[in-house]
Amino acid sequence: TRYIPLLLLPGSKRRLASYFKQLHRLHMAISDVSGSGVNVDSSKSVFYGAVLGLFPDIEVYTVHLVRDVRASEGSMYRLKTEGMGKFARRNTWWNSVRWMAVNFLAESVPKISGTRYLRVRYEDLINHPEVTLRQISDMVNEAFSGDFIDGSNADLKKTHTLAGSRVRFKEGSLELKLDERWKEKLPLKNLEIVDFLTKRFRGRYGY
């Protein structure tokens, strides 16, 4: 989905029409097979959501999950030190600028495209999962069943997520707790760079 903007380049009209047709067929098939009124797409591309919003029979809702940039940098630093593929090539400057750009787009594109939008902070989701998930359910006009949440524990079922954290493979009880390892393990130099670049911007999220 990161290449969707390239479809708008001159000479791409034919490819764009073909892409739209296939994308619409895909989502209609998902709805038919699952029998669900709400499909959760975790591709995380704001442009992808904007494209889906062009179809008159698909109503798009955007849930913008934001996390403290210092915690995000802490995760990237850990992956880098562990030599985790593409993450090992990213530096603190890149991570900070990208964090601001991605979150700015996540706010702006839904406003421009006219889709419903809800911002959710990672910390609020972990500390108050039932309240936060109920807000999301209310936005999409779905009844909320919190029987899989018991305080700070969640009962996970099988999912169809293809990419993301390894936690997606987890089934059964999962303790929900903040990952704050960055406060102890993120080098001061990295933290100073993050602060210098993002301090003003991240204030809009309460960080």
mmCIF file of C-alpha atoms in Angstrom:
data_model
loop_
_atom_site.group_PDB
_atom_site.id
_atom_site.type_symbol
_atom_site.label_atom_id
_atom_site.label_comp_id
_atom_site.label_asym_id
_atom_site.label_seq_id
_atom_site.Cartn_x
_atom_site.Cartn_y
_atom_site.Cartn_z
ATOM 1 C CA THR A 1 0.000 0.000 0.000
ATOM 2 C CA ARG A 2 2.975 2.367 0.344
ATOM 3 C CA TYR A 3 3.072 2.643 -3.462
ATOM 4 C CA ILE A 4 -0.534 3.801 -3.852
ATOM 5 C CA PRO A 5 0.470 7.475 -4.420
ATOM 6 C CA LEU A 6 2.511 6.322 -7.440
ATOM 7 C CA LEU A 7 -0.716 5.216 -9.102
ATOM 8 C CA LEU A 8 -1.626 8.897 -9.456
ATOM 9 C CA LEU A 9 1.326 9.640 -11.741
ATOM 10 C CA PRO A 10 0.668 10.549 -15.410
ATOM 11 C CA GLY A 11 -0.092 7.553 -17.596
ATOM 12 C CA SER A 12 -1.396 5.437 -14.728
ATOM 13 C CA LYS A 13 -5.120 5.804 -15.471
ATOM 14 C CA ARG A 14 -5.443 2.243 -16.749
ATOM 15 C CA ARG A 15 -3.534 0.762 -13.825
ATOM 16 C CA LEU A 16 -5.556 2.870 -11.417
ATOM 17 C CA ALA A 17 -8.864 1.595 -12.830
ATOM 18 C CA SER A 18 -7.640 -2.000 -12.607
ATOM 19 C CA TYR A 19 -6.419 -1.498 -9.043
ATOM 20 C CA PHE A 20 -9.717 0.036 -7.939
ATOM 21 C CA LYS A 21 -11.683 -2.835 -9.470
ATOM 22 C CA GLN A 22 -9.580 -5.515 -7.779
ATOM 23 C CA LEU A 23 -9.590 -3.702 -4.453
ATOM 24 C CA HIS A 24 -13.368 -3.364 -4.458
ATOM 25 C CA ARG A 25 -13.840 -7.030 -5.364
ATOM 26 C CA LEU A 26 -11.484 -8.032 -2.548
ATOM 27 C CA HIS A 27 -13.376 -6.160 0.150
ATOM 28 C CA MET A 28 -16.754 -7.276 -1.101
ATOM 29 C CA ALA A 29 -15.525 -10.893 -1.014
ATOM 30 C CA ILE A 30 -14.208 -10.462 2.540
ATOM 31 C CA SER A 31 -17.593 -9.180 3.675
ATOM 32 C CA ASP A 32 -19.480 -11.967 1.891
ATOM 33 C CA VAL A 33 -17.287 -14.774 3.223
ATOM 34 C CA SER A 34 -16.975 -13.477 6.781
ATOM 35 C CA GLY A 35 -20.570 -12.326 7.108
ATOM 36 C CA SER A 36 -19.286 -9.434 9.177
ATOM 37 C CA GLY A 37 -20.557 -5.887 8.925
ATOM 38 C CA VAL A 38 -17.157 -4.482 9.901
ATOM 39 C CA ASN A 39 -13.813 -5.449 8.377
ATOM 40 C CA VAL A 40 -10.656 -4.484 10.270
ATOM 41 C CA ASP A 41 -7.799 -3.572 7.939
ATOM 42 C CA SER A 42 -4.490 -3.128 9.761
ATOM 43 C CA SER A 43 -2.370 -2.169 6.748
ATOM 44 C CA LYS A 44 -1.641 1.195 8.429
ATOM 45 C CA SER A 45 -1.574 3.180 5.182
ATOM 46 C CA VAL A 46 -3.598 6.389 5.346
ATOM 47 C CA PHE A 47 -3.630 6.574 1.536
ATOM 48 C CA TYR A 48 -5.145 3.095 1.397
ATOM 49 C CA GLY A 49 -7.963 4.228 3.665
ATOM 50 C CA ALA A 50 -8.541 7.285 1.485
ATOM 51 C CA VAL A 51 -8.823 5.078 -1.609
ATOM 52 C CA LEU A 52 -11.356 2.807 0.105
ATOM 53 C CA GLY A 53 -13.372 5.893 0.974
ATOM 54 C CA LEU A 54 -13.917 6.533 -2.757
ATOM 55 C CA PHE A 55 -16.225 3.519 -3.036
ATOM 56 C CA PRO A 56 -19.863 4.523 -2.336
ATOM 57 C CA ASP A 57 -20.700 1.140 -0.777
ATOM 58 C CA ILE A 58 -17.731 1.084 1.629
ATOM 59 C CA GLU A 59 -17.811 3.269 4.733
ATOM 60 C CA VAL A 60 -14.328 3.912 6.115
ATOM 61 C CA TYR A 61 -13.468 4.604 9.754
ATOM 62 C CA THR A 62 -9.918 5.517 10.750
ATOM 63 C CA VAL A 63 -8.512 4.507 14.137
ATOM 64 C CA HIS A 64 -5.260 6.416 14.594
ATOM 65 C CA LEU A 65 -3.125 4.544 17.125
ATOM 66 C CA VAL A 66 -0.303 6.756 18.362
ATOM 67 C CA ARG A 67 2.539 5.903 20.720
ATOM 68 C CA ASP A 68 5.101 8.101 22.473
ATOM 69 C CA VAL A 69 7.895 8.693 19.953
ATOM 70 C CA ARG A 70 10.486 8.012 22.660
ATOM 71 C CA ALA A 71 9.011 4.560 23.214
ATOM 72 C CA SER A 72 8.938 3.982 19.453
ATOM 73 C CA GLU A 73 12.593 4.954 19.195
ATOM 74 C CA GLY A 74 13.328 2.614 22.100
ATOM 75 C CA SER A 75 11.778 -0.268 20.168
ATOM 76 C CA MET A 76 13.670 0.658 17.002
ATOM 77 C CA TYR A 77 16.931 0.895 18.957
ATOM 78 C CA ARG A 78 16.349 -2.545 20.457
ATOM 79 C CA LEU A 79 15.628 -4.072 17.050
ATOM 80 C CA LYS A 80 18.683 -2.349 15.610
ATOM 81 C CA THR A 81 20.966 -3.732 18.315
ATOM 82 C CA GLU A 82 19.493 -7.172 17.650
ATOM 83 C CA GLY A 83 20.251 -6.812 13.926
ATOM 84 C CA MET A 84 16.636 -7.111 12.870
ATOM 85 C CA GLY A 85 16.754 -6.656 9.085
ATOM 86 C CA LYS A 86 15.528 -3.304 7.778
ATOM 87 C CA PHE A 87 15.320 -1.839 11.287
ATOM 88 C CA ALA A 88 19.079 -2.158 11.671
ATOM 89 C CA ARG A 89 19.588 0.471 8.948
ATOM 90 C CA ARG A 90 17.399 3.180 10.469
ATOM 91 C CA ASN A 91 18.881 5.937 12.615
ATOM 92 C CA THR A 92 17.295 8.119 15.289
ATOM 93 C CA TRP A 93 16.893 11.138 13.003
ATOM 94 C CA TRP A 94 15.017 9.066 10.440
ATOM 95 C CA ASN A 95 12.792 7.422 13.053
ATOM 96 C CA SER A 96 11.861 10.784 14.590
ATOM 97 C CA VAL A 97 11.050 12.543 11.319
ATOM 98 C CA ARG A 98 9.138 9.533 10.030
ATOM 99 C CA TRP A 99 7.106 9.349 13.269
ATOM 100 C CA MET A 100 6.016 12.972 12.851
ATOM 101 C CA ALA A 101 5.222 12.561 9.159
ATOM 102 C CA VAL A 102 3.208 9.374 9.595
ATOM 103 C CA ASN A 103 1.147 10.758 12.459
ATOM 104 C CA PHE A 104 0.550 14.062 10.675
ATOM 105 C CA LEU A 105 -0.754 12.186 7.635
ATOM 106 C CA ALA A 106 -2.862 9.922 9.855
ATOM 107 C CA GLU A 107 -4.600 13.051 11.149
ATOM 108 C CA SER A 108 -4.822 14.978 7.897
ATOM 109 C CA VAL A 109 -5.876 12.450 5.254
ATOM 110 C CA PRO A 110 -9.128 11.375 6.994
ATOM 111 C CA LYS A 111 -10.125 15.049 7.306
ATOM 112 C CA ILE A 112 -9.469 15.648 3.619
ATOM 113 C CA SER A 113 -11.212 12.447 2.492
ATOM 114 C CA GLY A 114 -14.122 12.937 4.884
ATOM 115 C CA THR A 115 -13.823 9.598 6.708
ATOM 116 C CA ARG A 116 -14.676 9.147 10.390
ATOM 117 C CA TYR A 117 -11.641 9.456 12.645
ATOM 118 C CA LEU A 118 -10.702 8.467 16.187
ATOM 119 C CA ARG A 119 -7.324 8.966 17.831
ATOM 120 C CA VAL A 120 -6.251 6.332 20.343
ATOM 121 C CA ARG A 121 -3.127 6.554 22.451
ATOM 122 C CA TYR A 122 -1.265 3.304 22.994
ATOM 123 C CA GLU A 123 -0.917 4.105 26.690
ATOM 124 C CA ASP A 124 -4.678 4.604 27.093
ATOM 125 C CA LEU A 125 -5.408 1.364 25.239
ATOM 126 C CA ILE A 126 -3.125 -0.617 27.563
ATOM 127 C CA ASN A 127 -4.162 1.098 30.778
ATOM 128 C CA HIS A 128 -7.892 1.235 29.985
ATOM 129 C CA PRO A 129 -8.534 -1.398 27.314
ATOM 130 C CA GLU A 130 -12.255 -1.842 27.839
ATOM 131 C CA VAL A 131 -12.995 1.893 27.794
ATOM 132 C CA THR A 132 -10.874 2.448 24.701
ATOM 133 C CA LEU A 133 -12.290 -0.489 22.758
ATOM 134 C CA ARG A 134 -15.813 0.623 23.636
ATOM 135 C CA GLN A 135 -15.053 4.032 22.097
ATOM 136 C CA ILE A 136 -13.977 2.317 18.888
ATOM 137 C CA SER A 137 -17.102 0.127 18.842
ATOM 138 C CA ASP A 138 -19.311 3.170 19.366
ATOM 139 C CA MET A 139 -17.672 4.941 16.442
ATOM 140 C CA VAL A 140 -18.455 2.072 14.037
ATOM 141 C CA ASN A 141 -21.943 1.602 15.542
ATOM 142 C CA GLU A 142 -21.259 -1.913 16.744
ATOM 143 C CA ALA A 143 -22.311 -3.403 20.080
ATOM 144 C CA PHE A 144 -19.299 -3.911 22.325
ATOM 145 C CA SER A 145 -18.717 -7.233 24.040
ATOM 146 C CA GLY A 146 -15.933 -7.000 26.576
ATOM 147 C CA ASP A 147 -16.068 -10.632 27.666
ATOM 148 C CA PHE A 148 -12.510 -11.165 26.355
ATOM 149 C CA ILE A 149 -11.163 -8.423 28.644
ATOM 150 C CA ASP A 150 -10.629 -9.132 32.333
ATOM 151 C CA GLY A 151 -8.934 -6.177 33.970
ATOM 152 C CA SER A 152 -5.420 -6.075 32.512
ATOM 153 C CA ASN A 153 -5.726 -9.442 30.744
ATOM 154 C CA ALA A 154 -7.076 -10.231 27.301
ATOM 155 C CA ASP A 155 -8.223 -13.620 26.009
ATOM 156 C CA LEU A 156 -6.850 -13.776 22.458
ATOM 157 C CA LYS A 157 -8.295 -15.877 19.655
ATOM 158 C CA LYS A 158 -6.826 -16.795 16.268
ATOM 159 C CA THR A 159 -6.525 -13.891 13.841
ATOM 160 C CA HIS A 160 -5.774 -13.485 10.146
ATOM 161 C CA THR A 161 -3.098 -10.824 10.563
ATOM 162 C CA LEU A 162 -0.245 -11.480 8.130
ATOM 163 C CA ALA A 163 2.322 -8.970 9.372
ATOM 164 C CA GLY A 164 3.225 -7.132 12.539
ATOM 165 C CA SER A 165 4.359 -7.956 16.041
ATOM 166 C CA ARG A 166 5.022 -11.565 16.991
ATOM 167 C CA VAL A 167 2.308 -11.158 19.614
ATOM 168 C CA ARG A 168 -0.200 -11.743 16.801
ATOM 169 C CA PHE A 169 0.596 -15.464 17.047
ATOM 170 C CA LYS A 170 -0.370 -15.510 20.718
ATOM 171 C CA GLU A 171 -3.519 -17.344 21.775
ATOM 172 C CA GLY A 172 -5.125 -17.477 25.190
ATOM 173 C CA SER A 173 -4.511 -15.116 28.096
ATOM 174 C CA LEU A 174 -2.244 -12.119 27.512
ATOM 175 C CA GLU A 175 -1.293 -9.601 30.188
ATOM 176 C CA LEU A 176 -1.612 -6.026 28.945
ATOM 177 C CA LYS A 177 1.211 -3.847 30.254
ATOM 178 C CA LEU A 178 3.116 -0.832 29.014
ATOM 179 C CA ASP A 179 6.466 -1.464 27.388
ATOM 180 C CA GLU A 180 8.590 1.196 29.068
ATOM 181 C CA ARG A 181 11.996 -0.386 28.624
ATOM 182 C CA TRP A 182 13.098 2.703 26.710
ATOM 183 C CA LYS A 183 13.256 4.677 29.973
ATOM 184 C CA GLU A 184 16.176 2.543 31.108
ATOM 185 C CA LYS A 185 17.761 1.231 27.908
ATOM 186 C CA LEU A 186 17.538 4.056 25.371
ATOM 187 C CA PRO A 187 20.915 5.886 25.252
ATOM 188 C CA LEU A 188 20.864 9.530 26.328
ATOM 189 C CA LYS A 189 22.203 10.634 22.938
ATOM 190 C CA ASN A 190 19.229 9.051 21.152
ATOM 191 C CA LEU A 191 16.806 10.589 23.620
ATOM 192 C CA GLU A 192 18.307 14.056 23.135
ATOM 193 C CA ILE A 193 17.931 13.783 19.360
ATOM 194 C CA VAL A 194 14.310 12.672 19.681
ATOM 195 C CA ASP A 195 13.563 15.513 22.097
ATOM 196 C CA PHE A 196 15.199 18.100 19.841
ATOM 197 C CA LEU A 197 13.243 17.013 16.770
ATOM 198 C CA THR A 198 9.821 16.123 18.179
ATOM 199 C CA LYS A 199 9.231 18.002 21.445
ATOM 200 C CA ARG A 200 6.912 20.628 19.950
ATOM 201 C CA PHE A 201 5.030 18.234 17.660
ATOM 202 C CA ARG A 202 4.463 15.416 20.133
ATOM 203 C CA GLY A 203 2.803 17.810 22.589
ATOM 204 C CA ARG A 204 -0.377 17.592 20.516
ATOM 205 C CA TYR A 205 -0.672 13.985 21.767
ATOM 206 C CA GLY A 206 0.135 14.778 25.385
ATOM 207 C CA TYR A 207 3.733 13.506 25.266
#
